[in-house]
Short mmCIF file of C-alpha atoms in Angstrom, two decimals:
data_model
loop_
_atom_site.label_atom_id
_atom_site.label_comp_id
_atom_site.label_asym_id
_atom_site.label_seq_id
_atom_site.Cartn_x
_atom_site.Cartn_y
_atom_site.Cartn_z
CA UNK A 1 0.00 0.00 0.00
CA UNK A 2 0.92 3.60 -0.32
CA UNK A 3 2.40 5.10 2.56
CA UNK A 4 2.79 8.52 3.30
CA UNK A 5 4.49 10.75 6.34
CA UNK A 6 2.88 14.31 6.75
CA UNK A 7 5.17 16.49 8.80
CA UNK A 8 4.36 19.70 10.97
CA UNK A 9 6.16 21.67 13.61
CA UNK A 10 3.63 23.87 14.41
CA UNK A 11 0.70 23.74 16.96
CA UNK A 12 -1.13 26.28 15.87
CA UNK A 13 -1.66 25.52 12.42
CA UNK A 14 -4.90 24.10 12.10
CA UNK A 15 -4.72 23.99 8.55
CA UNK A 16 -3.03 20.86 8.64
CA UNK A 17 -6.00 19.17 10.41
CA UNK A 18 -8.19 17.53 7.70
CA UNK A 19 -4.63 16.83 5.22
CA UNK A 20 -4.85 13.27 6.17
CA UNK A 21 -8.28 12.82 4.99
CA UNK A 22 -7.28 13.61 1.76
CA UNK A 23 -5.14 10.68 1.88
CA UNK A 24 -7.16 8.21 3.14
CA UNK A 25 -9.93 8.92 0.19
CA UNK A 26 -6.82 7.91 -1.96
CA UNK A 27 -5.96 4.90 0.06
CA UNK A 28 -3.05 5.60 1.20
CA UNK A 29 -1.53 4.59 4.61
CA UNK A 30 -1.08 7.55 6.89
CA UNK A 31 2.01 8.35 9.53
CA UNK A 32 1.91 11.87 10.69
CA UNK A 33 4.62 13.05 12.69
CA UNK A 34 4.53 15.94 14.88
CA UNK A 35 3.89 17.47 18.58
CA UNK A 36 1.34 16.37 20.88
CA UNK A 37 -0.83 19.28 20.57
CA UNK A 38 -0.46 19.47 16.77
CA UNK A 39 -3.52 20.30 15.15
CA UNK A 40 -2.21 17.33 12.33
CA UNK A 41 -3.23 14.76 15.44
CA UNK A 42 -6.80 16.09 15.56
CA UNK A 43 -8.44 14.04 13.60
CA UNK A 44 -9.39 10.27 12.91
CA UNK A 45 -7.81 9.93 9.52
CA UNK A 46 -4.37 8.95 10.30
CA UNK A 47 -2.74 5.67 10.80
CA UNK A 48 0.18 6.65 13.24
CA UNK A 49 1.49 8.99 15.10
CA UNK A 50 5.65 9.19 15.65
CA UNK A 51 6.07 12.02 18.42
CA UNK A 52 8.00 14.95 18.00
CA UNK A 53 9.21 17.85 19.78
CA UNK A 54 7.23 21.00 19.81
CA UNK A 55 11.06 22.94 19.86
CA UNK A 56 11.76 23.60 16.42
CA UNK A 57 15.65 22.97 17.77
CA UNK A 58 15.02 19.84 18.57
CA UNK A 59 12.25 18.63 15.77
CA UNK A 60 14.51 19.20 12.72
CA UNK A 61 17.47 16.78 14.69
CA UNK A 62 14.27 14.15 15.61
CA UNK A 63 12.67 14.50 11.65
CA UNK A 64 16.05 14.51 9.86
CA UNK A 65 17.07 11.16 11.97
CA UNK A 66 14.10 9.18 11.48
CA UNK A 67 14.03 9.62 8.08
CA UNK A 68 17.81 8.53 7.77
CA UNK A 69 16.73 5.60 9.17
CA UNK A 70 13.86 4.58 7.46
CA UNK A 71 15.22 5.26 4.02
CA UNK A 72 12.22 3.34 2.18
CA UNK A 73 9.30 3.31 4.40
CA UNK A 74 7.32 5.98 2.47
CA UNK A 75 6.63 6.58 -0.53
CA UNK A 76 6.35 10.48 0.05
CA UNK A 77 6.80 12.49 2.87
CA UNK A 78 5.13 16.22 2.70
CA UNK A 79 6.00 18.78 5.15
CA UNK A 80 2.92 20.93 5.74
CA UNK A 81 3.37 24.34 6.90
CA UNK A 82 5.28 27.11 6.23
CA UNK A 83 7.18 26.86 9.44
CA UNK A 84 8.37 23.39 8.78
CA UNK A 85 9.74 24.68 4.79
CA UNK A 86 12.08 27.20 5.99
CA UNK A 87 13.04 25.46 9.08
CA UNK A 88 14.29 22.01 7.34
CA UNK A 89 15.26 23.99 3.79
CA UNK A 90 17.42 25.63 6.05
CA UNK A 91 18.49 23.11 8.08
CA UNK A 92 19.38 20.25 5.34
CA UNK A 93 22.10 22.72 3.28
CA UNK A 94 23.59 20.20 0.32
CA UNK A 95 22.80 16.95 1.74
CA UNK A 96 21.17 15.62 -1.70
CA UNK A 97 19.28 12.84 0.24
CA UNK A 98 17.05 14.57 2.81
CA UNK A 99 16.78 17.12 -0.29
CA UNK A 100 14.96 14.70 -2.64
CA UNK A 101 13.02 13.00 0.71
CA UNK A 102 11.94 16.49 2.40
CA UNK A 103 10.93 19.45 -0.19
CA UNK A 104 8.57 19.84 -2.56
CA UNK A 105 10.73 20.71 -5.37
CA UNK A 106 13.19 18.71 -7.64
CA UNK A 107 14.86 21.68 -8.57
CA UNK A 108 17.48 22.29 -6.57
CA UNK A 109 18.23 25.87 -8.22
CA UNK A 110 14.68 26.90 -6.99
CA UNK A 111 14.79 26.09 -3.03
CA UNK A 112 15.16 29.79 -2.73
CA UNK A 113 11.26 29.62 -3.84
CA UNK A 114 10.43 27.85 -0.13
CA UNK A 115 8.93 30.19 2.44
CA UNK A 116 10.62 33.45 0.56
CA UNK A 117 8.69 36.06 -1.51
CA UNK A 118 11.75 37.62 -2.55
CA UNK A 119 13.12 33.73 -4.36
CA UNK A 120 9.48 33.59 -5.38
CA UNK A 121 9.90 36.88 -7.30
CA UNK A 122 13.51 36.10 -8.74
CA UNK A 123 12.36 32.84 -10.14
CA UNK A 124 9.27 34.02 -12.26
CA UNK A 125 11.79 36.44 -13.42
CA UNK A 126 14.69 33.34 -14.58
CA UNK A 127 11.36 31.46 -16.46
CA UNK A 128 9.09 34.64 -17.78
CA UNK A 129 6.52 33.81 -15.10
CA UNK A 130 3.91 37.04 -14.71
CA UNK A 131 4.48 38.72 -11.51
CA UNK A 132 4.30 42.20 -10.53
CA UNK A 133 7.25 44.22 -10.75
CA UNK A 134 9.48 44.20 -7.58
CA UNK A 135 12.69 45.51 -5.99
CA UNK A 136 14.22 44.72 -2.90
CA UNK A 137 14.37 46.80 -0.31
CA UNK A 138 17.67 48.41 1.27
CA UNK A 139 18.48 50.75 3.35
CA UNK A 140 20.52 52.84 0.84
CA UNK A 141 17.87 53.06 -1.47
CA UNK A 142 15.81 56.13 -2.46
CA UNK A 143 12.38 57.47 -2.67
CA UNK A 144 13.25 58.47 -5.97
CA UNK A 145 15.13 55.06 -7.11
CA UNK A 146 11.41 53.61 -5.86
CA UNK A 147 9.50 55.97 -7.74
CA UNK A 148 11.87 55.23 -11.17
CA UNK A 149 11.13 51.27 -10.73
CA UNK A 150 7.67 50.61 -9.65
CA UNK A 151 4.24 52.45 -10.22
CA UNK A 152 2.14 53.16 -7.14
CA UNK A 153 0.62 51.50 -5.07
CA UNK A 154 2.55 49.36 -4.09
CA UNK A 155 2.80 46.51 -1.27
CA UNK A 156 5.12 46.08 1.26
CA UNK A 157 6.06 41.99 1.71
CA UNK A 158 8.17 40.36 5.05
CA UNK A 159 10.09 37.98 3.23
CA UNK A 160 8.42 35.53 5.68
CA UNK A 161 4.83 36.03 6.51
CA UNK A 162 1.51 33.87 6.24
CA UNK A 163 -2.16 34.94 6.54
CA UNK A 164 -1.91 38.23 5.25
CA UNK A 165 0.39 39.14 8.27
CA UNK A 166 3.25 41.12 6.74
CA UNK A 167 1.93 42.76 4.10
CA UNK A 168 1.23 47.19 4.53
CA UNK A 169 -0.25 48.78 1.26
CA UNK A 170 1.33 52.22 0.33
CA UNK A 171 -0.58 54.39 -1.70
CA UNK A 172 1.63 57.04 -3.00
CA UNK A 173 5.14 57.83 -1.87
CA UNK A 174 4.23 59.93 0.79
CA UNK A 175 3.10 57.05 2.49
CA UNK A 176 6.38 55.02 2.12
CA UNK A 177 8.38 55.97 5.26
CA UNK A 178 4.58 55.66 7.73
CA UNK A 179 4.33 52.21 5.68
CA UNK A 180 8.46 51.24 5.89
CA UNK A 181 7.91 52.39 10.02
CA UNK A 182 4.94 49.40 10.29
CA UNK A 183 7.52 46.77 9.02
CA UNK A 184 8.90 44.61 11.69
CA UNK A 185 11.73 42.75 9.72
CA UNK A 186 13.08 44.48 6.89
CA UNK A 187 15.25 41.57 5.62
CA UNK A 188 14.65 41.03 2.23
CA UNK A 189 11.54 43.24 2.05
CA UNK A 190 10.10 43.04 -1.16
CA UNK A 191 8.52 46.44 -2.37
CA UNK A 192 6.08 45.14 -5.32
CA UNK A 193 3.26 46.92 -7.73
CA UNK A 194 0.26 46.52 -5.97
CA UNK A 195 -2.19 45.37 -9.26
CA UNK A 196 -5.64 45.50 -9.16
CA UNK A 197 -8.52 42.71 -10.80
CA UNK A 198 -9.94 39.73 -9.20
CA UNK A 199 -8.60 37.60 -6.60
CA UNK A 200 -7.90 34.15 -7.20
CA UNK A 201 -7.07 31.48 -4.82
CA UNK A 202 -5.58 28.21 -5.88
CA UNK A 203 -4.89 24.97 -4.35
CA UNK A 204 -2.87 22.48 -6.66
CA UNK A 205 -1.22 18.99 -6.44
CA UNK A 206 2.13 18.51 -8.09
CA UNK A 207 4.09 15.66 -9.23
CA UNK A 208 7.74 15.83 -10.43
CA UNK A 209 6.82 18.87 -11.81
CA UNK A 210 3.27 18.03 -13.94
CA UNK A 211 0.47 19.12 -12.82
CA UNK A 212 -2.01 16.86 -11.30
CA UNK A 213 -5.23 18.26 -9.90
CA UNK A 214 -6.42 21.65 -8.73
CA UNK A 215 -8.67 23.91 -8.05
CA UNK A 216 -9.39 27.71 -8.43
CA UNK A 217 -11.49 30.47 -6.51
CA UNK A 218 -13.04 33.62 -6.29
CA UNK A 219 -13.31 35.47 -2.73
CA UNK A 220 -16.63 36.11 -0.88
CA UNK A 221 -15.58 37.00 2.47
CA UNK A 222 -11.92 37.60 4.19
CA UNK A 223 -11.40 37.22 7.95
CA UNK A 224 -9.94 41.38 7.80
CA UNK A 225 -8.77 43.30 5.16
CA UNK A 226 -7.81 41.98 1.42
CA UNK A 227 -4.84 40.74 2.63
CA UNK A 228 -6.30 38.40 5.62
CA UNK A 229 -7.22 34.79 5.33
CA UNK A 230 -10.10 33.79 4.00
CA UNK A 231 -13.68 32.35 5.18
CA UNK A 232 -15.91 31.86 1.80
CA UNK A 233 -14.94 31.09 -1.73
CA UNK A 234 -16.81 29.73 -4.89
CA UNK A 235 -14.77 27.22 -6.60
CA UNK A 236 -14.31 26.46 -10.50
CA UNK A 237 -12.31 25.15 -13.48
CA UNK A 238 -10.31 27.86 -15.52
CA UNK A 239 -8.30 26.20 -18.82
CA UNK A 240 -6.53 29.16 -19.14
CA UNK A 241 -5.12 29.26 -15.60
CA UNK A 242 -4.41 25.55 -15.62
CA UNK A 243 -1.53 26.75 -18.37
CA UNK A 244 -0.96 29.05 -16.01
CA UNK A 245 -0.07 26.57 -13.62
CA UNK A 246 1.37 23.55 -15.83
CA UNK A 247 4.26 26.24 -16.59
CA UNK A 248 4.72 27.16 -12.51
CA UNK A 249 5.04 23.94 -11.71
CA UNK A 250 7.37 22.85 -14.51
CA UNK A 251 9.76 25.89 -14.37
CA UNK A 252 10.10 25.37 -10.78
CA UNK A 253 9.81 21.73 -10.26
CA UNK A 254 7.59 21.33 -8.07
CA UNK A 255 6.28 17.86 -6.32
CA UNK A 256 3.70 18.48 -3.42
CA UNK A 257 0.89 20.48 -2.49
CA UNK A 258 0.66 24.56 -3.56
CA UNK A 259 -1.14 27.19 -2.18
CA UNK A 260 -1.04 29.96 -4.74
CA UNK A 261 -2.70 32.96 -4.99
CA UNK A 262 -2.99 35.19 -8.62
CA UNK A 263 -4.71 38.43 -9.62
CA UNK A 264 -6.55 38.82 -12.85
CA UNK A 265 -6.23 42.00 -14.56
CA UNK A 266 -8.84 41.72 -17.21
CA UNK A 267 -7.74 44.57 -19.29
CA UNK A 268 -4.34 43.21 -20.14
CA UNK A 269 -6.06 39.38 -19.87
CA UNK A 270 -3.19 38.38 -17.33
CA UNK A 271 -2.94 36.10 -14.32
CA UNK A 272 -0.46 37.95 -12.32
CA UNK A 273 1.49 35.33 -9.80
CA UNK A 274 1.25 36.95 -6.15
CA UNK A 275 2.10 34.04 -3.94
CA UNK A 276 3.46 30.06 -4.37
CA UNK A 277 3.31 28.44 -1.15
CA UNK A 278 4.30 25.01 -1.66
CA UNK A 279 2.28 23.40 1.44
CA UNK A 280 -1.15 22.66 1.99
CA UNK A 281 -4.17 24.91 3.20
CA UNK A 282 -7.28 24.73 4.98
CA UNK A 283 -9.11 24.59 1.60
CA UNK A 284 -7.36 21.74 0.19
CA UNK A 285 -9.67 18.83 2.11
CA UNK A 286 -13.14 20.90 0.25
CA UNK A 287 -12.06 19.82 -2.77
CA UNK A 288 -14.03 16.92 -2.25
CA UNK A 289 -17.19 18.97 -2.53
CA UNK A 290 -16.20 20.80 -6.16
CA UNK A 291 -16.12 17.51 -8.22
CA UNK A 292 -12.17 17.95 -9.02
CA UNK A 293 -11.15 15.92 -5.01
CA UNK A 294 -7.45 16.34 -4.76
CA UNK A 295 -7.53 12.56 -3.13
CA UNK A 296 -8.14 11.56 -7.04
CA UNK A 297 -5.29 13.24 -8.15
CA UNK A 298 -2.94 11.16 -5.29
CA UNK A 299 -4.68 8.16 -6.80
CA UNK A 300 -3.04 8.77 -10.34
CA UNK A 301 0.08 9.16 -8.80
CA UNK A 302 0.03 6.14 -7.02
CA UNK A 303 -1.44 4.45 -10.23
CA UNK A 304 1.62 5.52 -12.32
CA UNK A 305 -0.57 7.25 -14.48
CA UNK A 306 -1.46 11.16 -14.63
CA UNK A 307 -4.23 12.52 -16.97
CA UNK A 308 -3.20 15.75 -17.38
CA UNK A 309 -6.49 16.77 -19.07
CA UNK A 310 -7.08 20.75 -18.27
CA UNK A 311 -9.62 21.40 -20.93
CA UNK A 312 -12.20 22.62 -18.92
CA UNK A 313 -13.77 26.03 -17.85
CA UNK A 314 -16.97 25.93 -15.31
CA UNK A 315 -19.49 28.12 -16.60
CA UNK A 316 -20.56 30.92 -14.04
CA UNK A 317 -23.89 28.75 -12.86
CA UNK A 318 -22.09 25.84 -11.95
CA UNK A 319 -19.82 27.29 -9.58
CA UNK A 320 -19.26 25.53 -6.01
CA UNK A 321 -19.69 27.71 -3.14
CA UNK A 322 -17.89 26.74 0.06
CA UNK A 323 -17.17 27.77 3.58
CA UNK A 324 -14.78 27.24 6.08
CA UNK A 325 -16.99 26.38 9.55
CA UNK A 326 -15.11 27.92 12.17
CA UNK A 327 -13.17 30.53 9.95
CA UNK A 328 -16.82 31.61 9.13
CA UNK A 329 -18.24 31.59 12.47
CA UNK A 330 -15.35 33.70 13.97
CA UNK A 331 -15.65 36.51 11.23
CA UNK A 332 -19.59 36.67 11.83
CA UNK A 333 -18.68 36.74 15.53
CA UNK A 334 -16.14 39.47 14.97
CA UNK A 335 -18.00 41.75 12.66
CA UNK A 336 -21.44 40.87 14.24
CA UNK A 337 -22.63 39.31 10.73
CA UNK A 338 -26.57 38.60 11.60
CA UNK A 339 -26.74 37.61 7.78
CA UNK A 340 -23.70 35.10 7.95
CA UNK A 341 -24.86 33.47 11.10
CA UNK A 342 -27.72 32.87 9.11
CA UNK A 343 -26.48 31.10 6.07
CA UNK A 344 -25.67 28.45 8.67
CA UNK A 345 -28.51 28.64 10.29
CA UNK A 346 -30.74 27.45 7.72
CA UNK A 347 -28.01 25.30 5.77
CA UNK A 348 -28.02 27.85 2.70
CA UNK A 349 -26.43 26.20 -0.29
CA UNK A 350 -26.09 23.11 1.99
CA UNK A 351 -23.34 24.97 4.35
CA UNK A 352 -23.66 22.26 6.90
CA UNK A 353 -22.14 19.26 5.18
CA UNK A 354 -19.07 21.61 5.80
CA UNK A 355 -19.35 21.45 9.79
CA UNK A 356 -16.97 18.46 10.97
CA UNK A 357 -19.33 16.04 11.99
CA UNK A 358 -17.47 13.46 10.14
CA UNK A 359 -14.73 13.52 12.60
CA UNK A 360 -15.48 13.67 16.49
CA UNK A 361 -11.84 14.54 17.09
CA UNK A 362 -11.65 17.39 15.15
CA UNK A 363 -15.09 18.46 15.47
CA UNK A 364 -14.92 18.46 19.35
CA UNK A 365 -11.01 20.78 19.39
CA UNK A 366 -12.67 23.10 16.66
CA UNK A 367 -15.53 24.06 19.38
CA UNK A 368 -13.39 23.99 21.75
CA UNK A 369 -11.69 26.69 20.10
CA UNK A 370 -14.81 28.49 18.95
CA UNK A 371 -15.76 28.31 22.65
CA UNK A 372 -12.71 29.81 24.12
CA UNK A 373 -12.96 32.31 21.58
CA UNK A 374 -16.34 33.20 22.35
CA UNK A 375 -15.93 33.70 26.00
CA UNK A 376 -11.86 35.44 25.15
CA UNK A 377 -10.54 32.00 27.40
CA UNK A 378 -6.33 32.15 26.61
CA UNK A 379 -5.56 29.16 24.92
#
């Protein structure tokens, strides 16, 4: 049988939570390995657990041996969260065997890609991939050298950030140095043409490079501001992204899971590439509910044999509308959304096949967490 090892240092991330499902609609066997408290143990999907330290010290030392020494257990190991990227990209330098076993990329030239805007940026620039125009920011750089280079807005990118954290919109350069002042790690900052159109969120499966399965999104409703996670999409087929994305994954090799994010500018008919996170997302499990379930793409992997058929385009009235349950719930607690709490009040568009009562385990820590954030009870 298929085995797989999903990998996460973080507690927090409860993103990682229903990734195991998605493997066990494919068949696979699943060994997740990670803290106690890991929100990648919350759930009833997974075969085995191998503990791990919740010290990011000590996990890379405890991953890095266990996979030395079970060489050929899996068949593919996926590390989950942006956390556990940069920490083991980091932490394996040249070794060419924890390389080809740990990241999602077979591309060595392109690691700088993992958990960095700024390597994002410089590699759609080496393969002609559309991005926004960028610099880097220094400290001997000018207003004026801005001003020459990029067209305002712009944004204003930590080299590492998730969420939407990170990220301060500047209008016009009087707004630069208030903006610059709000950044809290300047390393690497990428300063990048803000563009506007329509936001579209991805979630793909890789392979070696080909692309295997995905889906695309329009926004309904972010947790903040534009730049804040999101809560409610409507999910489709787009041919002319899926070219979009059989070149990203190609020019940068990618094998594994990516959570990308582009903007259309329908004037110039461009997909502008914002973000390539090569790990998995909340949204990735849902696919199961737009007819195009990631778990069938792992299934022609493990079958040897990948369709690679991206003909088609959903027309407007077949669009899949999803929501995240507790994502939801939180915003319409936040903002004091009557009209939200409603949709899931009287199941609009069948919202509550998307509450967790499929899994007791993670249905039970996700109100436990809607509970203490109800009544503000520190975690």
């Amino acid at each position: 049988m298929y085995k797989v090892l999903l990998v996460s240092v973080g507690h927090f991330f409860d993103s990682t939570a229903e990734i195991p499902s998605i493997f066990k609609r494919a068949g696979c066997t699943v060994d997740i390995f990670c803290s106690e408290k890991s929100w990648l143990k919350s759930n009833k999907f997974h075969d085995n657990w191998i503990q791990a330290s919740e010290e990011e010290e000590s996990f890379k030392y405890e991953l890095a041996d266990y996979v030395k020494k079970n060489p050929d257990k899996y068949n593919w190991i996926l590390l989950l969260d942006e956390f556990t990227l940069k920490l083991m990209n980091n932490f394996i330098g040249d070794d060419p065997f924890l390389f080809e076993k740990l990241l999602p990329i077979t591309k060595i030239e392109n690691r700088e890609v993992l958990s960095s805007k700024i390597g994002m940026s410089r590699a759609c620039s080496r393969y002609n991939i559309t991005t926004p125009r960028f610099i880097n920011y220094t400290e001997d750089i000018s207003l004026d050298d801005i001003a020459k280079n990029l067209h305002f807005p712009i944004l204003l990118k930590e080299d590492f950030s998730f969420s939407g954290l990170g990220i301060q919109h500047c209008a016009n350069i009087n707004d630069f140095q208030p903006c610059l002042d709000k950044v809290l790690n300047k390393k690497n900052l990428v300063l990048q043409e803000f563009i506007e159109g329509d936001d579209i969120g991805v979630e793909a499966l890789f392979y070696e490079g080909q692309l295997v399965s995905y889906n695309c999104a329009t926004i309904l409703s972010y947790m903040g501001g534009k730049f804040s996670f999101t809560t409610r999409r409507t999910y489709y087929q787009d041919a002319a992204l899926a070219k979009e994305l059989k070149k990203l994954g190609e020019s940068f090799g990618i094998s594994g899971f990516g959570s990308i994010q582009y903007i259309y500018h329908k004037g110039r008919n461009l997909f502008y590439l914002i973000e390539t996170d090569l790990r998995s997302n909340s949204w990735m499990p849902y696919s199961k509910f737009t007819g195009k379930d990631i778990a069938d793409g792992v299934r022609q992997i493990i079958s040897g044999k990948i369709i690679g058929d991206f003909s088609e385009t959903t027309p407007l009235n077949a669009r899949t509308e999803i929501a995240i349950f507790d994502r939801d719930i939180r915003r319409c607690m936040k903002y004091k959304d009557l009209k939200g709490f409603l949709r899931w009040a009287v199941n609009y568009k069948g919202y509550w096949k998307f509450i967790p009562f499929y899994d007791t385990k993670l249905f039970n820590r996700i109100f436990t967490k809607l509970y203490k954030d109800l009544f503000k009870i520190k975690y």
